[in-house]
């Protein structure tokens, strides 16, 4: 039994209507709490935001939606359903990987289709390796999901369970790249199943093999796209929360919390004072700690993940070689991670994610137009260029990126641009994200599980944290879980479905 808040918790104020806040709100409503959500922006979603630009609907944050059942759990808490509210389209292929030698590989979620693709790409031996890898990923997911990801921790000792032994036996505490290399010899295939470590903010050579669970989520469990764009997910969650009785206030930044001793008694914005029995705080950690008037008591400063430069372009043409998601790998690999995490330089031979959402939903752009979202990882502002430097570097890096993509086959891309938006670490800083990265604290071993900033805070007995800075961590599935775990700290119960491998409940 994990710790829960003491005292009254009838009215809970949730600060932030990102995925974590909305998930917390739905789970709290389901447990009979009165809920008020207070959000500084004019719309829900937070990092999963929406930019409307000259008739284009641009998703500003996540584009790879995995594990939709975790979102559905939040809807189910209020007797609603994700699948009724949002038209989720499974992506086939989940990704296309495009390599510097001109070869391409489609990542299929279906095991047999993927084994056939791997055989075409690299021969029967590698296809057999892929089958073994897939079985291992499934075991790894089963060993981790309920005990390490979907769990509140009160102490590192909570880790000491049979699942820890199972995870160790599966090699979860070895290095990710070596473990993947044990299944696949082809260096291009190794990349396809290990690049996901960067989502967790750690290079594959330094990441724990346990992080292959992310590769499970996107290469085995599958990638989905909501019709209307990714922002349809937080919008539907906000609608479901409102229909279940939540009060949602948008455009109201919380400026301070009122206290009486160790209890937060009210949440204050420029417009109003909202009395509360408990509060869930979901902004990035520095904002949350500032509101709480506390400094975290960590002996060592948090290490933050690399950041990303995102270039959104609306174009009058597209390129048939692009799938919905295409990863365009440069020739460089280890040096790329070195540049991002040690040298603090933008990638010299970039590997980028290109999302062409109009391939699945043409309605996201005006007729005959196309959307391309180009995400290039870059150093955060702790180790790389600072906020001021990006003013000049951003446009220069954009121009180099477009030249490189033109050379890699997106011929004429610059001339095809009708509208564009460039987002750099300076913008992430401006949104309050520590170290100029929207990907929060990196998932190094000492910043993971019970070692990640906890969701309970010393000295504030009716406050709980949720969101990517706390447990379990960064990403859509994990922040949805963090909202549920925060709610469980208040209500005392984690509602769970049995851990299932693959598939989506309907
Ligand atoms: C460019 C990008 C690409 C990504 N790609 C993927 C992907 O493909 N797949 C994936 O799984 N994940 C991806 N992620 C990560 C994922 O989007 C995030 O981890 C997740 O959305 C974070 O949700 P959150 O609720 O923790 O934080 P947020 O979304 O930041 O929510 C916090 C909310 O609090 C609000 N707030 C802040 N301060 C205040 C205040 N003072 N008063 C009131 N409200 C306040 C903010 O406006 C915000 O709405 C991506 C993120 C980005 C930015």
Coordinates of C-alpha atoms and ligand atoms in Angstrom, one line a residue:
X1 CA 0.0 0.0 0.0
X2 CA 1.6 3.3 -1.0
X3 CA 1.2 6.6 0.8
X4 CA -1.8 8.7 0.2
X5 CA -2.6 12.3 1.3
X6 CA -4.1 12.8 4.7
X7 CA -7.1 15.0 5.5
X8 CA -10.0 16.2 3.3
X9 CA -9.6 15.8 -0.4
X10 CA -13.1 16.6 -1.6
X11 CA -12.2 19.5 -4.0
X12 CA -9.1 19.1 -5.9
X13 CA -7.6 21.8 -8.1
X14 CA -5.4 20.6 -10.9
X15 CA -2.9 23.1 -12.2
X16 CA -2.2 22.5 -15.9
X17 CA -4.4 21.0 -18.6
X18 CA -1.7 19.0 -20.3
X19 CA -2.0 15.3 -20.7
X20 CA -0.9 14.6 -17.1
X21 CA -3.3 17.2 -15.7
X22 CA -6.3 16.0 -17.8
X23 CA -5.5 12.3 -16.9
X24 CA -5.4 13.2 -13.2
X25 CA -8.7 15.2 -13.5
X26 CA -10.5 12.3 -15.2
X27 CA -9.3 9.7 -12.6
X28 CA -10.2 12.0 -9.7
X29 CA -13.7 12.7 -11.2
X30 CA -14.1 8.9 -11.5
X31 CA -13.4 8.6 -7.8
X32 CA -16.1 11.1 -7.0
X33 CA -13.9 14.2 -6.3
X34 CA -15.0 17.7 -7.3
X35 CA -12.3 18.9 -9.8
X36 CA -11.3 22.3 -11.1
X37 CA -8.6 22.5 -13.7
X38 CA -6.7 25.8 -14.1
X39 CA -4.6 26.3 -17.2
X40 CA -2.5 29.3 -18.3
X41 CA -3.0 28.7 -22.0
X42 CA -6.2 29.3 -24.0
X43 CA -6.6 25.6 -24.8
X44 CA -5.8 22.2 -23.4
X45 CA -2.8 20.1 -24.3
X46 CA 0.2 21.9 -23.0
X47 CA 3.1 20.4 -24.9
X48 CA 0.6 18.5 -27.0
X49 CA -0.5 21.9 -28.4
X50 CA -2.1 23.2 -31.5
X51 CA -1.0 26.0 -33.8
X52 CA -3.4 27.3 -36.4
X53 CA -1.6 29.0 -39.2
X54 CA -3.1 30.1 -42.5
X55 CA -5.6 27.2 -42.7
X56 CA -3.1 24.6 -41.4
X57 CA -3.7 22.8 -38.1
X58 CA -0.3 22.1 -36.7
X59 CA 0.5 19.7 -33.8
X60 CA 3.3 21.4 -31.9
X61 CA 4.4 18.5 -29.7
X62 CA 4.0 14.7 -29.8
X63 CA 3.3 13.1 -33.1
X64 CA 3.9 9.4 -32.2
X65 CA 0.9 8.1 -30.3
X66 CA 1.4 4.7 -28.7
X67 CA -0.4 2.7 -26.0
X68 CA -3.8 4.4 -26.5
X69 CA -5.4 2.0 -23.9
X70 CA -3.6 4.1 -21.3
X71 CA -5.6 7.2 -22.5
X72 CA -8.7 5.1 -22.6
X73 CA -8.3 4.2 -18.9
X74 CA -8.7 7.9 -18.1
X75 CA -11.9 8.1 -20.2
X76 CA -13.1 4.9 -18.7
X77 CA -12.7 6.3 -15.2
X78 CA -15.7 8.6 -15.9
X79 CA -17.6 5.9 -17.9
X80 CA -16.5 7.5 -21.2
X81 CA -14.4 6.0 -24.0
X82 CA -11.4 7.3 -26.0
X83 CA -12.6 5.3 -29.0
X84 CA -16.0 6.9 -29.0
X85 CA -14.6 10.4 -28.8
X86 CA -11.6 10.1 -31.1
X87 CA -11.2 8.4 -34.5
X88 CA -7.8 6.6 -34.0
X89 CA -6.1 5.5 -37.2
X90 CA -3.5 2.8 -36.9
X91 CA -0.4 3.7 -38.9
X92 CA 0.9 1.2 -41.4
X93 CA 3.9 1.4 -41.5
X94 CA 4.4 2.7 -38.0
X95 CA 7.5 4.4 -39.3
X96 CA 9.7 4.3 -42.4
X97 CA 13.4 4.4 -41.8
X98 CA 15.5 5.9 -44.5
X99 CA 19.3 5.4 -44.4
X100 CA 22.3 7.3 -45.7
X101 CA 23.1 4.4 -48.1
X102 CA 19.7 5.0 -49.9
X103 CA 18.1 1.9 -48.3
X104 CA 14.7 2.1 -46.6
X105 CA 12.9 -0.1 -44.2
X106 CA 9.2 0.0 -43.2
X107 CA 8.5 -0.8 -39.6
X108 CA 5.4 -2.9 -39.4
X109 CA 3.6 -3.7 -36.1
X110 CA 2.5 -7.1 -37.3
X111 CA 5.2 -9.6 -36.4
X112 CA 5.1 -11.7 -39.7
X113 CA 4.9 -8.6 -41.9
X114 CA 7.9 -7.1 -40.0
X115 CA 9.9 -10.4 -40.2
X116 CA 9.3 -10.5 -44.0
X117 CA 10.4 -6.8 -44.3
X118 CA 13.6 -7.5 -42.2
X119 CA 14.3 -10.5 -44.4
X120 CA 14.0 -8.4 -47.6
X121 CA 16.2 -5.8 -46.1
X122 CA 18.9 -7.8 -44.5
X123 CA 18.4 -11.6 -45.0
X124 CA 16.9 -14.6 -43.2
X125 CA 19.4 -14.6 -40.3
X126 CA 18.4 -11.1 -39.3
X127 CA 14.7 -12.0 -39.6
X128 CA 15.3 -14.8 -37.1
X129 CA 17.0 -12.3 -34.9
X130 CA 14.1 -9.9 -35.2
X131 CA 11.7 -12.7 -34.1
X132 CA 13.8 -13.3 -31.0
X133 CA 14.0 -9.6 -30.3
X134 CA 10.3 -9.2 -30.5
X135 CA 9.7 -12.0 -28.0
X136 CA 12.2 -10.4 -25.7
X137 CA 10.5 -7.0 -26.0
X138 CA 7.2 -8.5 -25.1
X139 CA 8.7 -10.2 -22.0
X140 CA 10.4 -6.9 -21.0
X141 CA 7.1 -5.0 -21.3
X142 CA 5.3 -7.6 -19.1
X143 CA 8.0 -7.4 -16.5
X144 CA 8.1 -3.6 -16.4
X145 CA 4.7 -2.1 -17.0
X146 CA 2.7 -2.7 -13.9
X147 CA 5.6 -2.8 -11.4
X148 CA 8.0 -0.1 -12.6
X149 CA 6.0 2.2 -14.8
X150 CA 2.4 2.1 -13.5
X151 CA 3.4 2.3 -9.9
X152 CA 3.9 4.8 -7.1
X153 CA 7.1 4.5 -5.2
X154 CA 7.7 5.5 -1.6
X155 CA 11.2 4.2 -1.4
X156 CA 13.8 2.5 -3.6
X157 CA 13.1 -0.6 -1.6
X158 CA 9.8 -0.8 -3.4
X159 CA 11.8 -2.0 -6.3
X160 CA 12.8 -5.2 -4.5
X161 CA 10.1 -7.5 -6.0
X162 CA 10.1 -10.6 -8.1
X163 CA 9.7 -8.4 -11.1
X164 CA 13.1 -6.8 -10.4
X165 CA 14.7 -10.3 -10.6
X166 CA 12.7 -11.0 -13.8
X167 CA 13.9 -7.7 -15.3
X168 CA 17.5 -8.5 -14.3
X169 CA 17.2 -12.0 -15.8
X170 CA 16.0 -10.5 -19.0
X171 CA 19.1 -8.3 -19.2
X172 CA 17.2 -5.1 -18.4
X173 CA 20.2 -3.6 -16.5
X174 CA 22.7 -4.1 -19.3
X175 CA 23.3 -1.5 -22.0
X176 CA 20.6 -1.0 -24.6
X177 CA 22.8 -1.0 -27.7
X178 CA 24.7 -4.2 -26.7
X179 CA 21.5 -6.0 -26.0
X180 CA 19.9 -5.0 -29.3
X181 CA 23.2 -6.0 -31.0
X182 CA 22.8 -9.4 -29.5
X183 CA 19.7 -9.9 -31.6
X184 CA 20.5 -8.0 -34.8
X185 CA 23.9 -7.7 -36.5
X186 CA 22.9 -5.1 -39.2
X187 CA 23.8 -1.7 -37.8
X188 CA 20.9 -0.1 -39.6
X189 CA 18.4 -2.4 -37.9
X190 CA 20.1 -1.8 -34.6
X191 CA 19.4 1.9 -35.0
X192 CA 15.7 1.2 -35.6
X193 CA 15.3 -0.6 -32.3
X194 CA 17.5 1.6 -30.2
X195 CA 17.1 5.2 -31.3
X196 CA 14.0 5.4 -29.0
X197 CA 16.5 5.8 -26.1
X198 CA 16.7 9.4 -27.2
X199 CA 13.0 9.8 -26.3
X200 CA 14.2 9.1 -22.7
X201 CA 17.1 11.6 -23.1
X202 CA 19.9 9.0 -23.1
X203 CA 22.1 7.7 -25.9
X204 CA 21.6 4.0 -26.7
X205 CA 25.2 3.3 -25.6
X206 CA 24.5 4.6 -22.2
X207 CA 20.8 3.7 -21.8
X208 CA 19.7 0.7 -19.7
X209 CA 18.4 -2.1 -21.9
X210 CA 15.2 -1.8 -19.9
X211 CA 14.4 1.3 -22.1
X212 CA 13.8 -1.1 -25.0
X213 CA 10.3 -1.0 -23.6
X214 CA 9.8 2.2 -25.7
X215 CA 10.7 0.2 -28.8
X216 CA 8.1 -2.3 -27.6
X217 CA 5.5 0.5 -27.5
X218 CA 6.1 1.8 -31.0
X219 CA 7.4 -1.1 -33.0
X220 CA 5.2 -3.9 -31.5
X221 CA 2.2 -2.3 -29.8
X222 CA 1.8 0.1 -32.7
X223 CA 1.5 3.8 -33.6
X224 CA -1.8 5.6 -34.0
X225 CA -2.9 8.9 -35.3
X226 CA -6.1 10.7 -34.2
X227 CA -8.1 12.1 -37.0
X228 CA -7.9 15.9 -36.7
X229 CA -4.4 15.7 -35.3
X230 CA -2.7 14.7 -32.1
X231 CA -4.4 17.7 -30.4
X232 CA -7.7 15.8 -30.7
X233 CA -6.6 13.7 -27.8
X234 CA -6.2 16.4 -25.1
X235 CA -9.3 18.2 -26.5
X236 CA -11.3 15.0 -26.1
X237 CA -10.0 14.5 -22.6
X238 CA -10.9 18.1 -21.7
X239 CA -14.4 17.6 -23.2
X240 CA -14.9 14.3 -21.3
X241 CA -13.7 16.0 -18.0
X242 CA -16.2 18.9 -18.6
X243 CA -19.0 16.5 -19.3
X244 CA -18.2 14.6 -16.1
X245 CA -18.6 17.8 -14.1
X246 CA -15.1 19.3 -14.0
X247 CA -14.7 23.1 -14.1
X248 CA -12.1 24.1 -16.6
X249 CA -10.5 27.6 -16.6
X250 CA -8.3 28.5 -19.5
X251 CA -6.1 31.5 -20.0
X252 CA -5.5 31.7 -16.2
X253 CA -1.9 31.3 -15.1
X254 CA -1.6 30.3 -11.4
X255 CA 0.5 32.9 -9.7
X256 CA 0.7 31.5 -6.2
X257 CA -0.6 29.0 -3.7
X258 CA -2.1 30.0 -0.4
X259 CA -1.1 27.9 2.6
X260 CA -2.0 27.3 6.2
X261 CA 0.9 25.5 7.8
X262 CA 1.7 22.5 5.6
X263 CA -1.6 22.5 3.7
X264 CA -2.4 24.4 0.5
X265 CA -5.7 26.1 1.0
X266 CA -6.2 28.0 -2.3
X267 CA -4.9 28.3 -5.8
X268 CA -4.6 31.9 -6.9
X269 CA -4.7 33.4 -10.4
X270 CA -4.8 37.1 -11.5
X271 CA -8.6 36.7 -11.7
X272 CA -9.6 34.6 -8.8
X273 CA -8.8 32.6 -5.6
X274 CA -9.9 29.0 -5.8
X275 CA -10.1 27.3 -2.4
X276 CA -9.1 23.7 -2.5
X277 CA -8.7 20.6 -0.3
X278 CA -5.8 19.2 -2.4
X279 CA -3.8 20.3 -5.4
X280 CA -2.2 18.4 -8.3
X281 CA 0.7 20.4 -9.9
X282 CA 1.7 19.5 -13.4
X283 CA 3.9 22.4 -14.8
X284 CA 7.6 21.8 -15.4
X285 CA 9.4 21.2 -12.1
X286 CA 11.0 24.7 -11.7
X287 CA 7.5 26.3 -12.0
X288 CA 6.0 23.8 -9.6
X289 CA 8.8 24.3 -7.0
X290 CA 8.5 28.0 -7.4
X291 CA 4.7 27.8 -6.7
X292 CA 5.4 25.6 -3.7
X293 CA 8.1 27.9 -2.5
X294 CA 10.6 25.0 -2.1
X295 CA 13.8 23.8 -3.6
X296 CA 14.2 20.1 -4.3
X297 CA 16.5 18.4 -1.8
X298 CA 18.6 16.5 -4.4
X299 CA 22.3 16.2 -3.8
X300 CA 23.0 16.6 -7.5
X301 CA 21.3 18.9 -10.0
X302 CA 18.9 17.1 -12.4
X303 CA 20.4 16.3 -15.8
X304 CA 18.1 17.3 -18.6
X305 CA 17.4 15.6 -21.9
X306 CA 18.6 16.9 -25.2
X307 CA 16.2 19.4 -26.7
X308 CA 14.7 19.6 -30.2
X309 CA 14.5 22.1 -33.0
X310 CA 11.2 21.7 -34.7
X311 CA 10.5 23.1 -38.2
X312 CA 6.8 23.0 -39.3
X313 CA 6.4 23.6 -43.0
X314 CA 3.2 23.9 -45.0
X315 CA 4.0 23.1 -48.6
X316 CA 2.4 23.1 -52.0
X317 CA 3.9 19.7 -52.8
X318 CA 5.0 16.5 -51.0
X319 CA 7.4 13.6 -51.7
X320 CA 6.0 10.1 -52.1
X321 CA 8.9 8.4 -50.3
X322 CA 7.7 10.0 -47.1
X323 CA 5.4 7.8 -44.9
X324 CA 3.3 9.4 -42.1
X325 CA 6.5 9.1 -39.9
X326 CA 9.9 8.9 -41.6
X327 CA 13.1 8.8 -39.7
X328 CA 15.9 10.1 -42.0
X329 CA 19.1 8.8 -40.5
X330 CA 22.4 10.4 -41.3
X331 CA 25.5 8.3 -41.8
X332 CA 26.9 9.4 -38.4
X333 CA 25.5 7.7 -35.3
X334 CA 27.7 7.5 -32.1
X335 CA 29.2 10.9 -32.9
X336 CA 25.6 12.3 -33.3
X337 CA 24.8 11.4 -29.7
X338 CA 28.2 12.7 -28.6
X339 CA 27.4 16.1 -30.2
X340 CA 24.0 16.2 -28.5
X341 CA 24.9 15.1 -25.0
X342 CA 28.6 15.8 -24.5
X343 CA 29.9 18.4 -27.0
X344 CA 26.8 20.5 -26.9
X345 CA 26.8 21.1 -30.7
X346 CA 23.9 20.8 -33.1
X347 CA 24.1 17.5 -35.1
X348 CA 26.6 17.9 -38.0
X349 CA 25.1 14.9 -39.9
X350 CA 21.5 15.1 -38.7
X351 CA 19.1 12.2 -38.0
X352 CA 15.6 13.6 -38.0
X353 CA 12.0 12.6 -37.6
X354 CA 9.7 13.9 -40.4
X355 CA 6.0 13.6 -39.8
X356 CA 3.7 14.1 -42.7
X357 CA 0.4 14.2 -40.9
X358 CA -1.5 15.1 -44.1
X359 CA -0.6 11.7 -45.5
X360 CA -3.3 10.3 -43.0
X361 CA -5.5 13.3 -42.6
X362 CA -5.5 15.7 -45.6
X363 CA -8.0 17.9 -43.7
X364 CA -5.1 19.3 -41.6
X365 CA -4.0 21.5 -44.5
X366 CA -5.9 23.6 -47.1
X367 CA -6.8 21.7 -50.2
X368 CA -3.8 20.6 -52.3
X369 CA -1.4 21.5 -49.5
X370 CA 0.7 19.3 -47.2
X371 CA 2.2 19.5 -43.6
X372 CA 5.7 18.4 -42.8
X373 CA 6.9 18.5 -39.2
X374 CA 10.7 18.1 -39.0
X375 CA 12.1 17.4 -35.6
X376 CA 15.9 17.6 -35.2
X377 CA 17.2 16.7 -31.7
X378 CA 19.6 19.4 -30.5
X379 CA 21.6 20.0 -27.3
X380 CA 19.8 21.6 -24.4
X381 CA 20.8 25.0 -23.2
X382 CA 22.8 23.6 -20.2
X383 CA 25.4 22.1 -22.4
X384 CA 24.8 23.7 -25.8
X385 CA 24.1 27.2 -27.2
X386 CA 22.1 29.4 -24.9
X387 CA 18.9 31.3 -25.5
X388 CA 20.6 34.3 -27.1
X389 CA 22.7 32.2 -29.5
X390 CA 19.7 30.4 -31.0
X391 CA 18.4 33.8 -32.4
X392 CA 21.1 33.6 -35.1
X393 CA 21.8 29.9 -35.0
X394 CA 18.2 28.8 -35.4
X395 CA 17.6 30.2 -38.9
X396 CA 21.1 29.1 -40.0
X397 CA 20.5 25.6 -38.8
X398 CA 17.1 25.6 -40.5
X399 CA 18.7 26.6 -43.8
X400 CA 21.3 23.8 -43.5
X401 CA 18.6 21.2 -42.6
X402 CA 16.5 22.1 -45.6
X403 CA 19.6 21.8 -47.9
X404 CA 20.4 18.4 -46.4
X405 CA 16.8 17.2 -46.8
X406 CA 16.8 18.4 -50.4
X407 CA 20.0 16.4 -50.9
X408 CA 18.4 13.3 -49.3
X409 CA 15.5 13.4 -51.8
X410 CA 13.1 16.1 -50.7
X411 CA 14.1 18.0 -53.8
X412 CA 12.8 21.6 -54.0
X413 CA 11.6 21.6 -50.3
X414 CA 12.6 25.2 -49.6
X415 CA 10.8 26.5 -52.7
X416 CA 7.7 24.5 -51.8
X417 CA 7.2 26.2 -48.4
X418 CA 4.1 28.3 -48.1
X419 CA 4.0 28.8 -44.4
X420 CA 6.4 27.8 -41.7
X421 CA 7.2 28.0 -37.9
X422 CA 10.5 27.4 -36.4
X423 CA 10.8 26.3 -32.7
X424 CA 14.1 26.4 -31.0
X425 CA 15.3 25.8 -27.4
X426 CA 14.8 29.5 -26.8
X427 CA 11.0 29.0 -27.3
X428 CA 11.0 26.0 -25.0
X429 CA 12.7 28.2 -22.4
X430 CA 10.1 30.8 -23.0
X431 CA 7.4 28.2 -22.1
X432 CA 9.1 27.6 -18.8
X433 CA 10.8 24.4 -19.6
X434 CA 14.1 24.0 -17.7
X435 CA 17.3 23.8 -19.7
X436 CA 15.5 24.8 -22.9
X437 CA 14.2 21.2 -23.4
X438 CA 10.6 20.1 -23.6
X439 CA 11.7 16.6 -22.7
X440 CA 12.4 17.3 -19.0
X441 CA 14.9 15.4 -16.8
X442 CA 16.7 12.6 -18.7
X443 CA 16.0 9.0 -17.8
X444 CA 19.4 8.2 -16.4
X445 CA 19.3 5.4 -13.8
X446 CA 19.5 7.9 -11.0
X447 CA 16.6 9.9 -12.4
X448 CA 14.2 7.0 -13.0
X449 CA 11.6 5.0 -11.0
X450 CA 12.0 5.7 -7.3
X451 CA 15.0 8.0 -8.0
X452 CA 13.0 10.4 -10.2
X453 CA 11.6 13.5 -8.4
X454 CA 8.7 12.0 -6.4
X455 CA 5.1 12.9 -6.8
X456 CA 4.7 13.7 -3.1
X457 CA 6.4 16.8 -1.7
X458 CA 7.9 17.4 1.7
X459 CA 6.2 20.2 3.6
X460 CA 3.1 20.3 1.5
X461 CA 0.9 17.5 2.7
X462 CA -2.0 17.9 0.3
X463 CA 0.0 18.5 -2.9
X464 CA 0.8 15.9 -5.5
X465 CA 3.0 16.4 -8.6
X466 CA 2.2 14.9 -12.0
X467 CA 3.7 15.3 -15.4
X468 CA 6.8 14.4 -17.2
X469 CA 9.3 15.7 -14.5
X470 CA 8.0 13.2 -12.0
X471 CA 7.3 9.5 -12.1
X472 CA 7.1 7.6 -14.4
X473 CA 8.5 10.2 -16.8
X474 CA 8.5 11.7 -20.3
X475 CA 6.2 10.8 -23.1
X476 CA 2.5 10.5 -23.8
X477 CA 1.9 7.1 -22.3
X478 CA 4.0 7.9 -19.2
X479 CA 2.4 11.3 -18.5
X480 CA -1.0 9.8 -18.8
X481 CA 0.1 7.2 -16.2
X482 CA 1.5 10.0 -14.0
X483 CA -1.9 11.7 -13.9
X484 CA -3.4 8.4 -12.8
X485 CA -0.7 7.9 -10.1
X486 CA -1.2 11.4 -8.8
X487 CA -5.0 10.7 -8.5
X488 CA -4.2 7.5 -6.7
X489 CA -2.2 9.4 -4.1
X490 CA -5.4 11.3 -3.4
X491 CA -8.0 8.6 -3.6
X492 CA -5.9 5.7 -2.5
X493 CA -6.7 3.4 -5.4
X494 CA -5.0 2.6 -8.7
X495 CA -7.7 1.4 -11.1
X496 CA -6.0 -1.1 -13.4
X497 CA -6.7 -3.2 -16.3
X498 CA -4.7 -6.4 -16.7
X499 CA -1.4 -5.8 -18.5
X500 CA -2.0 -7.0 -22.0
X501 CA 0.6 -7.4 -24.7
X502 CA -0.2 -5.5 -27.9
X503 CA -3.6 -4.6 -29.3
X504 CA -6.2 -2.1 -28.5
X505 CA -9.4 -2.7 -26.6
X506 CA -12.5 -1.5 -28.3
Ligands
LIG1 C1 8.2 18.6 -29.8 C2 7.8 17.5 -28.9 C3 7.7 16.2 -29.5 C4 7.3 15.1 -28.7 N1 7.1 13.9 -29.3 C5 6.5 12.9 -28.6 C6 6.1 11.8 -29.2 O1 6.1 11.7 -30.4 N2 5.6 10.8 -28.5 C7 5.5 10.9 -27.1 O2 5.0 9.9 -26.5 N3 5.8 12.0 -26.5 C8 6.4 13.0 -27.1 N4 6.7 14.2 -26.5 C9 6.6 14.3 -25.1 C10 5.2 14.5 -24.5 O3 4.5 15.4 -25.4 C11 5.3 15.1 -23.2 O4 6.1 14.3 -22.3 C12 3.9 15.3 -22.5 O5 3.0 15.9 -23.4 C13 4.0 16.2 -21.3 O6 2.8 16.4 -20.7 P1 2.7 17.1 -19.2 O7 1.3 17.1 -18.9 O8 3.7 16.4 -18.3 O9 3.3 18.5 -19.4 P2 2.6 19.8 -20.2 O10 2.0 19.4 -21.5 O11 3.7 20.8 -20.3 O12 1.5 20.3 -19.2 C14 1.7 21.2 -18.2 C15 0.6 22.3 -18.3 O13 0.7 23.2 -17.3 C16 0.4 24.5 -17.8 N5 1.0 25.5 -16.9 C17 2.3 25.8 -16.7 N6 2.5 26.7 -15.8 C18 1.2 27.0 -15.3 C19 0.7 28.0 -14.4 N7 1.5 28.8 -13.7 N8 -0.6 28.0 -14.2 C20 -1.5 27.2 -14.9 N9 -1.0 26.3 -15.9 C21 0.3 26.3 -16.0 C22 1.1 24.5 -19.1 O14 0.5 25.5 -20.0 C23 0.7 23.1 -19.6 O15 -0.6 23.0 -20.3 C24 7.0 15.3 -27.3 C25 7.1 16.6 -26.7 C26 7.4 17.7 -27.6 C27 7.4 19.0 -27.0

